[in-house]
mmCIF file of C-alpha atoms in Angstrom:
data_model
loop_
_atom_site.group_PDB
_atom_site.id
_atom_site.type_symbol
_atom_site.label_atom_id
_atom_site.label_comp_id
_atom_site.label_asym_id
_atom_site.label_seq_id
_atom_site.Cartn_x
_atom_site.Cartn_y
_atom_site.Cartn_z
ATOM 1 C CA MET A 1070 29.433 15.946 -17.861
ATOM 2 C CA ASN A 1071 26.443 14.362 -19.596
ATOM 3 C CA GLY A 1072 24.210 15.276 -16.654
ATOM 4 C CA GLU A 1073 25.273 18.926 -16.833
ATOM 5 C CA ARG A 1074 24.663 19.032 -20.588
ATOM 6 C CA GLU A 1075 21.234 17.490 -20.153
ATOM 7 C CA ARG A 1076 20.396 19.992 -17.408
ATOM 8 C CA ARG A 1077 21.370 22.929 -19.646
ATOM 9 C CA ARG A 1078 19.348 21.522 -22.537
ATOM 10 C CA SER A 1079 16.315 21.135 -20.287
ATOM 11 C CA HIS A 1080 16.710 24.693 -19.026
ATOM 12 C CA GLN A 1081 16.988 26.008 -22.577
ATOM 13 C CA GLN A 1082 13.804 24.195 -23.573
ATOM 14 C CA ARG A 1083 11.940 25.738 -20.634
ATOM 15 C CA VAL A 1084 13.162 29.224 -21.547
ATOM 16 C CA GLU A 1085 12.659 29.028 -25.298
ATOM 17 C CA GLY A 1086 9.513 26.942 -25.173
ATOM 18 C CA ARG A 1087 8.488 23.614 -26.570
ATOM 19 C CA GLY A 1088 6.624 22.855 -29.706
ATOM 20 C CA SER A 1089 4.676 25.808 -30.969
ATOM 21 C CA ARG A 1090 5.607 28.113 -28.122
ATOM 22 C CA VAL A 1091 6.854 31.602 -28.861
ATOM 23 C CA GLY A 1092 10.605 31.475 -29.444
ATOM 24 C CA GLY A 1093 10.665 27.660 -29.608
ATOM 25 C CA THR A 1094 12.704 25.567 -32.014
ATOM 26 C CA GLU A 1095 10.545 22.488 -32.433
ATOM 27 C CA CYS A 1096 7.147 21.663 -33.888
ATOM 28 C CA ARG A 1097 4.821 18.976 -32.733
ATOM 29 C CA PRO A 1098 2.657 17.238 -35.305
ATOM 30 C CA SER A 1099 -1.070 17.375 -35.141
ATOM 31 C CA PRO A 1100 -3.181 14.347 -36.041
ATOM 32 C CA LEU A 1101 -4.470 14.256 -39.558
ATOM 33 C CA ASP A 1102 -8.133 14.695 -40.166
ATOM 34 C CA THR A 1103 -10.184 13.258 -42.925
ATOM 35 C CA ARG A 1104 -12.017 16.522 -43.278
ATOM 36 C CA PRO A 1105 -10.618 19.004 -45.814
ATOM 37 C CA SER A 1106 -9.252 21.400 -43.180
ATOM 38 C CA PRO A 1107 -5.747 22.807 -42.741
ATOM 39 C CA LEU A 1108 -4.455 20.363 -40.190
ATOM 40 C CA GLY A 1109 -0.864 20.252 -39.172
ATOM 41 C CA ARG A 1110 1.633 21.711 -36.816
ATOM 42 C CA ARG A 1111 1.248 25.120 -35.308
ATOM 43 C CA LEU A 1112 3.763 27.860 -35.819
ATOM 44 C CA ALA A 1113 6.670 27.283 -33.535
ATOM 45 C CA SER A 1114 9.638 29.630 -33.573
ATOM 46 C CA GLY A 1115 10.104 32.934 -35.357
ATOM 47 C CA PRO A 1116 8.976 33.531 -38.933
ATOM 48 C CA GLY A 1117 12.342 32.552 -40.414
ATOM 49 C CA SER A 1118 12.736 29.262 -38.609
ATOM 50 C CA ASN A 1119 13.013 26.134 -40.753
ATOM 51 C CA ALA A 1120 13.120 23.733 -37.855
ATOM 52 C CA CYS A 1121 9.756 22.333 -38.827
ATOM 53 C CA ALA A 1122 7.200 22.703 -41.568
ATOM 54 C CA LEU A 1123 3.540 23.405 -41.159
ATOM 55 C CA ALA A 1124 1.619 20.412 -42.419
ATOM 56 C CA LEU A 1125 -1.131 21.863 -44.547
ATOM 57 C CA ALA A 1126 -4.262 20.095 -45.729
ATOM 58 C CA VAL A 1127 -4.455 19.068 -49.349
ATOM 59 C CA LEU A 1128 -7.647 20.547 -50.698
ATOM 60 C CA LEU A 1129 -9.536 18.500 -53.235
ATOM 61 C CA LEU A 1130 -9.827 19.960 -56.705
ATOM 62 C CA TRP A 1131 -13.269 20.999 -57.737
ATOM 63 C CA PRO A 1132 -14.636 21.751 -61.200
ATOM 64 C CA GLY A 1133 -14.033 25.176 -62.643
ATOM 65 C CA PHE A 1134 -10.641 25.665 -61.001
ATOM 66 C CA VAL A 1135 -8.725 27.622 -63.616
ATOM 67 C CA PHE A 1136 -5.568 28.553 -61.711
ATOM 68 C CA GLY A 1137 -3.959 27.696 -58.405
ATOM 69 C CA SER A 1138 -3.464 24.232 -56.993
ATOM 70 C CA PRO A 1139 -3.644 23.292 -53.283
ATOM 71 C CA ALA A 1140 -1.291 20.389 -53.892
ATOM 72 C CA ARG A 1141 1.259 22.583 -55.627
ATOM 73 C CA ALA A 1142 0.957 25.244 -52.894
ATOM 74 C CA LEU A 1143 1.573 22.599 -50.235
ATOM 75 C CA ARG A 1144 4.548 21.217 -52.121
ATOM 76 C CA GLU A 1145 6.083 24.667 -52.503
ATOM 77 C CA TYR A 1146 5.500 25.368 -48.825
ATOM 78 C CA LYS A 1147 7.264 22.147 -47.784
ATOM 79 C CA ASN A 1148 10.181 22.982 -50.074
ATOM 80 C CA GLY A 1149 10.615 26.349 -48.354
ATOM 81 C CA GLN A 1150 9.263 28.334 -51.301
ATOM 82 C CA TYR A 1151 6.973 30.356 -49.051
ATOM 83 C CA GLU A 1152 6.564 33.333 -51.340
ATOM 84 C CA GLN A 1153 5.396 31.138 -54.231
ATOM 85 C CA ALA A 1154 3.172 29.144 -51.892
ATOM 86 C CA LEU A 1155 1.577 32.404 -50.676
ATOM 87 C CA LYS A 1156 0.861 33.439 -54.251
ATOM 88 C CA GLU A 1157 -0.779 30.063 -54.918
ATOM 89 C CA TYR A 1158 -3.029 30.437 -51.857
ATOM 90 C CA GLN A 1159 -3.884 34.013 -52.745
ATOM 91 C CA GLN A 1160 -4.933 32.847 -56.238
ATOM 92 C CA LEU A 1161 -7.091 30.184 -54.663
ATOM 93 C CA LEU A 1162 -8.651 32.779 -52.337
ATOM 94 C CA GLU A 1163 -9.678 34.873 -55.337
ATOM 95 C CA ARG A 1164 -12.062 32.073 -56.245
ATOM 96 C CA LYS A 1165 -12.857 30.852 -52.758
ATOM 97 C CA GLY A 1166 -12.452 33.861 -50.447
ATOM 98 C CA ASP A 1167 -14.671 32.526 -47.668
ATOM 99 C CA ASP A 1168 -12.628 29.358 -47.143
ATOM 100 C CA SER A 1169 -11.079 29.660 -43.677
ATOM 101 C CA ARG A 1170 -8.664 26.802 -44.467
ATOM 102 C CA LEU A 1171 -7.133 28.771 -47.327
ATOM 103 C CA HIS A 1172 -6.804 31.858 -45.117
ATOM 104 C CA PHE A 1173 -5.088 29.774 -42.470
ATOM 105 C CA ASN A 1174 -2.606 28.240 -44.958
ATOM 106 C CA ALA A 1175 -1.992 31.626 -46.634
ATOM 107 C CA GLY A 1176 -1.269 33.070 -43.192
ATOM 108 C CA ALA A 1177 1.230 30.278 -42.494
ATOM 109 C CA ALA A 1178 3.043 30.922 -45.808
ATOM 110 C CA ALA A 1179 3.102 34.693 -45.205
ATOM 111 C CA TYR A 1180 4.385 34.128 -41.678
ATOM 112 C CA ARG A 1181 7.285 31.999 -42.937
ATOM 113 C CA ASN A 1182 8.022 34.620 -45.627
ATOM 114 C CA HIS A 1183 8.389 37.357 -42.976
ATOM 115 C CA GLN A 1184 5.203 39.084 -44.134
ATOM 116 C CA LEU A 1185 3.786 39.417 -40.659
ATOM 117 C CA ASP A 1186 1.122 41.997 -41.529
ATOM 118 C CA GLU A 1187 -0.255 39.732 -44.252
ATOM 119 C CA ALA A 1188 -0.032 36.741 -41.919
ATOM 120 C CA ALA A 1189 -1.990 38.553 -39.176
ATOM 121 C CA LYS A 1190 -4.645 39.518 -41.731
ATOM 122 C CA GLN A 1191 -5.029 35.930 -43.000
ATOM 123 C CA PHE A 1192 -5.138 34.473 -39.470
ATOM 124 C CA ASP A 1193 -7.738 37.082 -38.571
ATOM 125 C CA ASP A 1194 -9.955 35.805 -41.391
ATOM 126 C CA ALA A 1195 -9.245 32.211 -40.375
ATOM 127 C CA ALA A 1196 -10.398 32.985 -36.816
ATOM 128 C CA ASN A 1197 -13.929 33.407 -38.194
ATOM 129 C CA ALA A 1198 -14.077 29.699 -38.988
ATOM 130 C CA THR A 1199 -17.024 27.693 -37.718
ATOM 131 C CA ASP A 1200 -14.641 24.883 -36.902
ATOM 132 C CA LEU A 1201 -13.645 25.575 -33.274
ATOM 133 C CA ARG A 1202 -10.427 23.613 -33.591
ATOM 134 C CA LEU A 1203 -9.381 25.658 -36.612
ATOM 135 C CA GLN A 1204 -10.509 28.791 -34.848
ATOM 136 C CA GLY A 1205 -8.346 28.000 -31.790
ATOM 137 C CA MET A 1206 -5.337 27.341 -34.021
ATOM 138 C CA ALA A 1207 -5.939 30.646 -35.842
ATOM 139 C CA TYR A 1208 -6.012 32.499 -32.511
ATOM 140 C CA TYR A 1209 -2.826 30.759 -31.452
ATOM 141 C CA ASN A 1210 -0.964 31.561 -34.692
ATOM 142 C CA ARG A 1211 -2.211 35.130 -34.721
ATOM 143 C CA GLY A 1212 -0.993 35.493 -31.123
ATOM 144 C CA ASN A 1213 2.485 34.445 -32.234
ATOM 145 C CA THR A 1214 2.350 36.765 -35.227
ATOM 146 C CA LEU A 1215 1.271 39.752 -33.156
ATOM 147 C CA TYR A 1216 4.030 39.123 -30.649
ATOM 148 C CA TYR A 1217 6.712 39.343 -33.350
ATOM 149 C CA LEU A 1218 5.006 42.341 -34.927
ATOM 150 C CA GLY A 1219 5.138 44.136 -31.595
ATOM 151 C CA GLU A 1220 8.745 43.139 -31.086
ATOM 152 C CA GLN A 1221 9.665 44.900 -34.336
ATOM 153 C CA ASP A 1222 7.891 48.130 -33.350
ATOM 154 C CA ALA A 1223 10.290 50.763 -32.054
ATOM 155 C CA ASP A 1224 7.533 52.677 -30.299
ATOM 156 C CA PRO A 1225 7.102 51.196 -26.793
ATOM 157 C CA SER A 1226 3.470 52.319 -26.601
ATOM 158 C CA LYS A 1227 2.519 50.677 -29.898
ATOM 159 C CA ARG A 1228 4.515 47.613 -28.992
ATOM 160 C CA GLY A 1229 2.581 47.274 -25.755
ATOM 161 C CA GLU A 1230 -0.757 47.625 -27.549
ATOM 162 C CA THR A 1231 0.214 44.877 -30.028
ATOM 163 C CA TRP A 1232 1.356 42.571 -27.247
ATOM 164 C CA LYS A 1233 -1.934 43.101 -25.421
ATOM 165 C CA LYS A 1234 -3.749 41.832 -28.526
ATOM 166 C CA SER A 1235 -1.382 38.855 -28.560
ATOM 167 C CA VAL A 1236 -2.333 38.099 -24.950
ATOM 168 C CA GLN A 1237 -6.026 38.215 -25.895
ATOM 169 C CA ASP A 1238 -5.442 35.755 -28.744
ATOM 170 C CA PHE A 1239 -3.707 33.257 -26.451
ATOM 171 C CA GLN A 1240 -6.525 33.655 -23.933
ATOM 172 C CA ASN A 1241 -9.104 32.977 -26.670
ATOM 173 C CA SER A 1242 -7.107 29.942 -27.772
ATOM 174 C CA LEU A 1243 -7.130 28.618 -24.197
ATOM 175 C CA LYS A 1244 -10.869 29.141 -23.941
ATOM 176 C CA LEU A 1245 -11.301 26.826 -26.902
ATOM 177 C CA ASN A 1246 -8.650 24.399 -25.707
ATOM 178 C CA PRO A 1247 -7.899 24.782 -21.966
ATOM 179 C CA GLN A 1248 -5.472 21.843 -22.062
ATOM 180 C CA ASP A 1249 -3.125 23.538 -24.533
ATOM 181 C CA LYS A 1250 0.088 23.919 -22.520
ATOM 182 C CA ASP A 1251 1.860 25.767 -25.319
ATOM 183 C CA ALA A 1252 -0.834 28.434 -25.451
ATOM 184 C CA ARG A 1253 -0.633 28.816 -21.662
ATOM 185 C CA PHE A 1254 3.151 29.056 -21.794
ATOM 186 C CA ASN A 1255 3.016 31.698 -24.529
ATOM 187 C CA LEU A 1256 0.369 33.624 -22.606
ATOM 188 C CA GLU A 1257 2.580 33.861 -19.512
ATOM 189 C CA PHE A 1258 5.587 34.625 -21.680
ATOM 190 C CA VAL A 1259 3.935 37.637 -23.373
ATOM 191 C CA LYS A 1260 2.499 38.840 -20.057
ATOM 192 C CA LYS A 1261 5.990 38.827 -18.613
ATOM 193 C CA LYS A 1262 7.239 40.784 -21.605
ATOM 194 C CA LEU A 1263 4.437 43.293 -21.092
ATOM 195 C CA GLU A 1264 5.393 43.702 -17.442
ATOM 196 C CA GLU A 1265 9.034 44.243 -18.365
ATOM 197 C CA LEU A 1266 7.978 46.754 -21.010
ATOM 198 C CA LYS A 1267 5.836 48.548 -18.447
ATOM 199 C CA GLN A 1268 8.790 48.775 -16.064
ATOM 200 C CA GLN A 1269 11.003 50.040 -18.867
ATOM 201 C CA GLN A 1270 8.411 52.674 -19.756
ATOM 202 C CA GLN A 1271 8.196 53.759 -16.136
ATOM 203 C CA GLN A 1272 11.970 53.970 -15.901
ATOM 204 C CA SER A 1273 12.106 55.833 -19.179
ATOM 205 C CA GLN A 1274 9.364 58.170 -18.035
ATOM 206 C CA GLN A 1275 11.168 58.713 -14.737
ATOM 207 C CA LYS A 1276 14.383 59.348 -16.613
ATOM 208 C CA LYS A 1277 12.632 61.830 -18.880
ATOM 209 C CA SER A 1278 11.072 63.443 -15.831
ATOM 210 C CA ASP A 1279 14.483 63.714 -14.169
ATOM 211 C CA GLN A 1280 15.992 65.080 -17.358
ATOM 212 C CA GLN A 1281 13.142 67.552 -17.692
ATOM 213 C CA GLN A 1282 13.602 68.543 -14.075
ATOM 214 C CA ASP A 1283 17.329 68.995 -14.648
ATOM 215 C CA GLN A 1284 16.627 71.037 -17.771
ATOM 216 C CA ASP A 1285 14.111 73.149 -15.885
ATOM 217 C CA GLN A 1286 16.598 73.655 -13.076
ATOM 218 C CA GLN A 1287 19.363 74.554 -15.513
ATOM 219 C CA GLN A 1288 17.013 76.886 -17.339
ATOM 220 C CA GLN A 1289 15.980 78.457 -14.050
ATOM 221 C CA GLN A 1290 19.620 78.875 -13.040
ATOM 222 C CA GLN A 1291 20.394 80.318 -16.447
ATOM 223 C CA GLN A 1292 17.491 82.737 -16.179
ATOM 224 C CA GLN A 1293 18.578 83.667 -12.659
ATOM 225 C CA GLY A 1294 22.115 84.212 -13.905
ATOM 226 C CA GLN A 1295 20.848 86.333 -16.761
ATOM 227 C CA GLN A 1296 18.682 88.310 -14.368
ATOM 228 C CA ASN A 1297 21.624 88.830 -11.997
ATOM 229 C CA GLN A 1298 23.803 89.862 -14.920
ATOM 230 C CA LYS A 1299 21.090 92.240 -16.084
ATOM 231 C CA GLN A 1300 20.839 93.780 -12.626
ATOM 232 C CA GLU A 1301 24.620 94.082 -12.464
ATOM 233 C CA ASP A 1302 24.648 95.756 -15.871
ATOM 234 C CA GLN A 1303 21.924 98.135 -14.745
ATOM 235 C CA LYS A 1304 23.912 98.984 -11.625
ATOM 236 C CA GLN A 1305 26.993 99.646 -13.709
ATOM 237 C CA GLN A 1306 24.993 101.817 -16.091
ATOM 238 C CA GLN A 1307 23.484 103.743 -13.189
ATOM 239 C CA GLN A 1308 26.930 104.194 -11.644
ATOM 240 C CA GLN A 1309 28.315 105.362 -14.950
ATOM 241 C CA GLN A 1310 25.429 107.785 -15.339
ATOM 242 C CA GLN A 1311 25.966 109.100 -11.822
ATOM 243 C CA ASP A 1312 29.678 109.511 -12.471
ATOM 244 C CA ALA A 1313 28.944 111.276 -15.738
ATOM 245 C CA GLN A 1314 26.423 113.557 -14.045
ATOM 246 C CA LYS A 1315 28.884 114.282 -11.246
ATOM 247 C CA GLN A 1316 31.631 115.103 -13.713
ATOM 248 C CA GLN A 1317 29.239 117.276 -15.685
ATOM 249 C CA ALA A 1318 28.143 119.079 -12.496
ATOM 250 C CA GLN A 1319 31.760 119.602 -11.490
ATOM 251 C CA SER A 1320 32.557 120.892 -14.939
ATOM 252 C CA GLN A 1321 29.590 123.262 -14.862
ATOM 253 C CA GLN A 1322 30.509 124.352 -11.361
ATOM 254 C CA GLY A 1323 34.058 125.002 -12.498
ATOM 255 C CA GLN A 1324 32.807 126.988 -15.440
ATOM 256 C CA GLU A 1325 30.470 128.966 -13.202
ATOM 257 C CA SER A 1326 33.107 129.573 -10.508
ATOM 258 C CA GLN A 1327 35.717 130.787 -12.994
ATOM 259 C CA PRO A 1328 33.874 134.072 -13.731
ATOM 260 C CA GLN A 1329 33.264 134.457 -9.989
ATOM 261 C CA LYS A 1330 36.951 134.010 -9.345
ATOM 262 C CA GLN A 1331 37.719 136.521 -12.021
ATOM 263 C CA ASP A 1332 35.252 138.948 -10.428
ATOM 264 C CA ASP A 1333 36.797 138.338 -7.019
ATOM 265 C CA GLN A 1334 40.246 138.950 -8.432
ATOM 266 C CA LYS A 1335 39.041 142.131 -10.088
ATOM 267 C CA GLN A 1336 37.425 143.273 -6.861
ATOM 268 C CA GLN A 1337 40.594 142.472 -4.926
ATOM 269 C CA GLN A 1338 42.650 144.346 -7.488
ATOM 270 C CA GLN A 1339 40.248 147.275 -7.357
ATOM 271 C CA ALA A 1340 40.287 147.202 -3.547
ATOM 272 C CA ALA A 1341 44.080 147.137 -3.559
ATOM 273 C CA GLN A 1342 44.188 149.987 -6.021
ATOM 274 C CA SER A 1343 41.642 151.919 -3.974
ATOM 275 C CA GLU A 1344 43.645 151.325 -0.800
ATOM 276 C CA GLU A 1345 46.786 152.391 -2.542
ATOM 277 C CA GLN A 1346 45.062 155.523 -3.787
ATOM 278 C CA LYS A 1347 43.808 156.249 -0.277
ATOM 279 C CA GLN A 1348 47.320 155.896 1.124
ATOM 280 C CA GLN A 1349 48.664 158.180 -1.545
ATOM 281 C CA GLN A 1350 45.920 160.701 -0.835
ATOM 282 C CA ALA A 1351 46.609 160.436 2.906
ATOM 283 C CA GLU A 1352 50.294 161.008 2.343
ATOM 284 C CA GLN A 1353 49.523 163.909 0.112
ATOM 285 C CA SER A 1354 47.075 165.294 2.702
ATOM 286 C CA SER A 1355 49.629 164.990 5.526
ATOM 287 C CA ALA A 1356 52.261 166.705 3.435
ATOM 288 C CA GLN A 1357 50.083 169.688 2.452
ATOM 289 C CA PRO A 1358 49.361 171.034 6.031
ATOM 290 C CA LYS A 1359 53.072 171.033 6.852
ATOM 291 C CA GLU A 1360 53.774 172.986 3.787
ATOM 292 C CA SER A 1361 50.882 175.317 4.475
ATOM 293 C CA GLU A 1362 51.938 175.588 8.106
ATOM 294 C CA GLN A 1363 55.463 176.300 7.061
ATOM 295 C CA ASN A 1364 54.251 178.795 4.559
ATOM 296 C CA GLY A 1365 52.046 180.378 7.217
ATOM 297 C CA GLU A 1366 54.969 180.663 9.633
ATOM 298 C CA GLU A 1367 57.052 182.154 6.951
ATOM 299 C CA GLN A 1368 54.316 184.608 6.114
ATOM 300 C CA GLN A 1369 53.788 185.419 9.812
ATOM 301 C CA ALA A 1370 57.511 185.863 10.360
ATOM 302 C CA ALA A 1371 57.649 188.158 7.438
ATOM 303 C CA ALA A 1372 54.749 190.155 8.799
ATOM 304 C CA THR A 1373 56.209 190.404 12.391
ATOM 305 C CA PRO A 1374 58.341 193.522 13.013
ATOM 306 C CA ALA A 1375 61.976 193.065 13.552
ATOM 307 C CA GLY A 1376 63.041 192.337 17.123
ATOM 308 C CA GLN A 1377 59.765 190.604 18.069
ATOM 309 C CA MET A 1378 58.909 186.927 18.183
ATOM 310 C CA THR A 1379 56.056 185.547 16.311
ATOM 311 C CA PRO A 1380 53.394 183.698 18.190
ATOM 312 C CA GLN A 1381 54.658 180.473 16.801
ATOM 313 C CA GLN A 1382 58.180 181.172 17.962
ATOM 314 C CA ALA A 1383 56.915 182.114 21.388
ATOM 315 C CA LEU A 1384 55.022 178.833 21.610
ATOM 316 C CA GLN A 1385 58.095 176.894 20.665
ATOM 317 C CA LEU A 1386 60.132 178.742 23.314
ATOM 318 C CA LEU A 1387 57.621 177.894 25.998
ATOM 319 C CA ASP A 1388 57.610 174.285 25.012
ATOM 320 C CA SER A 1389 61.370 174.116 25.272
ATOM 321 C CA GLN A 1390 61.395 175.659 28.757
ATOM 322 C CA LYS A 1391 58.772 173.434 30.272
ATOM 323 C CA GLY A 1392 61.344 171.123 31.761
ATOM 324 C CA GLU A 1393 63.103 174.015 33.453
ATOM 325 C CA GLU A 1394 60.151 175.514 35.332
ATOM 326 C CA MET A 1395 60.310 175.675 39.193
ATOM 327 C CA VAL A 1396 57.440 175.508 41.606
ATOM 328 C CA LEU A 1397 57.045 178.536 43.841
ATOM 329 C CA PRO A 1398 56.607 177.965 47.624
ATOM 330 C CA ALA A 1399 53.129 178.330 49.028
ATOM 331 C CA ASN A 1400 54.249 180.820 51.837
ATOM 332 C CA PRO A 1401 57.112 182.818 50.658
ATOM 333 C CA LYS A 1402 59.453 184.085 53.467
ATOM 334 C CA THR A 1403 60.201 187.298 51.811
ATOM 335 C CA ARG A 1404 57.715 189.782 50.925
ATOM 336 C CA PRO A 1405 56.953 189.738 47.386
ATOM 337 C CA SER A 1406 57.981 192.739 45.610
ATOM 338 C CA ASP A 1407 55.554 195.005 44.150
ATOM 339 C CA LEU A 1408 54.629 193.530 41.004
ATOM 340 C CA ARG A 1409 53.417 196.806 39.834
ATOM 341 C CA ARG A 1410 56.865 198.147 39.754
ATOM 342 C CA PRO A 1411 58.798 197.163 36.802
ATOM 343 C CA ARG A 1412 61.798 195.111 37.493
ATOM 344 C CA LYS A 1413 64.984 196.160 36.087
ATOM 345 C CA ASP A 1414 66.590 193.534 34.025
ATOM 346 C CA TRP A 1415 69.702 195.391 33.467
#
C-alpha cells in the first residue's frame, strides 16, 4: 500500500513539476546573497498558490526616502498581503525606477495578486538587469506569467502567440543557466501545450471546413430545389396558359361557328322551302295540262258534228283495239276482193 502511494506521489510530481516548474506546488529556496538583489525562490505554481513565498531581498534605506519601505513591502508579501506589497514596491519605483530588483519584486507581488499583465510588465523591466542571474530569473518568471496569461485567453490564436513568447523566455533562461532543470521542464511542458493547441486548431479548422462544406452542400441542394420548384412552377404556368388559350380558342371557335350554323340552318330551311315550292309548282303544272286537255277535248267534242267521232275518241278506240288485231297471211288463198268496190256492211 505504501509503495503504491509513493509511486502515485512520484508520478504526480513528474506531471505537475517540481520546485518552480509551471503547475508545481513546491518552491525551492535560493541561496542568499550579500548583494542588495532580489534573491529568493522562483515562482512555482499558479498565481494564487500559497505553498511557498518568494524570498525577496531587503533593500537598504538610503537618505531622502520619503515613502515606501522595502522591509515593510517584504513583510507584507510574506504575510500574503500581495496587493499592499505591490503598492509599496510601486511607490519605491517612483523614486528608483531603474532598479531591476524593485521591478522583479513588484512583478512577484503582482503575480501573486493575480495581476498577470502587471507582473509581465515588471518582469520585462527586470529582464534588462545587468546581473545575469537576476536576468535569468526574470526570464523564468516572465515565462511562467506568460503561460498563465495565454491559458486565460479564449482566442486560440492569441493563446498560441503568448505561449510562443513563454517558450522564448524559458529558452533565454536556459541560455543563462543551462543546468536549470526546472526551466528545461517548463520549456518542454509549454512546447507540448503548443503542439496540443496546434492539433486542436487543426481539428477545429477541419471541423469548420466540414461544416462549411456541409453548409455549402445544403445551400446548393436548397438552391437546386428552389430551381427545380421554379421550373415546375413555370411549367404549371405554361400549362395553365396553354389551357386558357385553348379554352379561349374553343370559345372563339364556338362563337364563330354559331353564326355559320345559323346560316346553314337558314340555307337548309330556304332549300327545303324552295324544294317544297318546286314540288307545288310541279304539281300545279301537271294538273293544268290535264285540265287544258280535258277542256280541249270538251271543246273539240262540242265542235264535232253529231254522229262523228272526234280525233281524240278515234285515237282512244284504236288504242283499245290493239290487242285484238290479227295478222294477215302473206299469200292469201282467196283472191282479194276489189278494194275499190265498197263493201256492204249491212
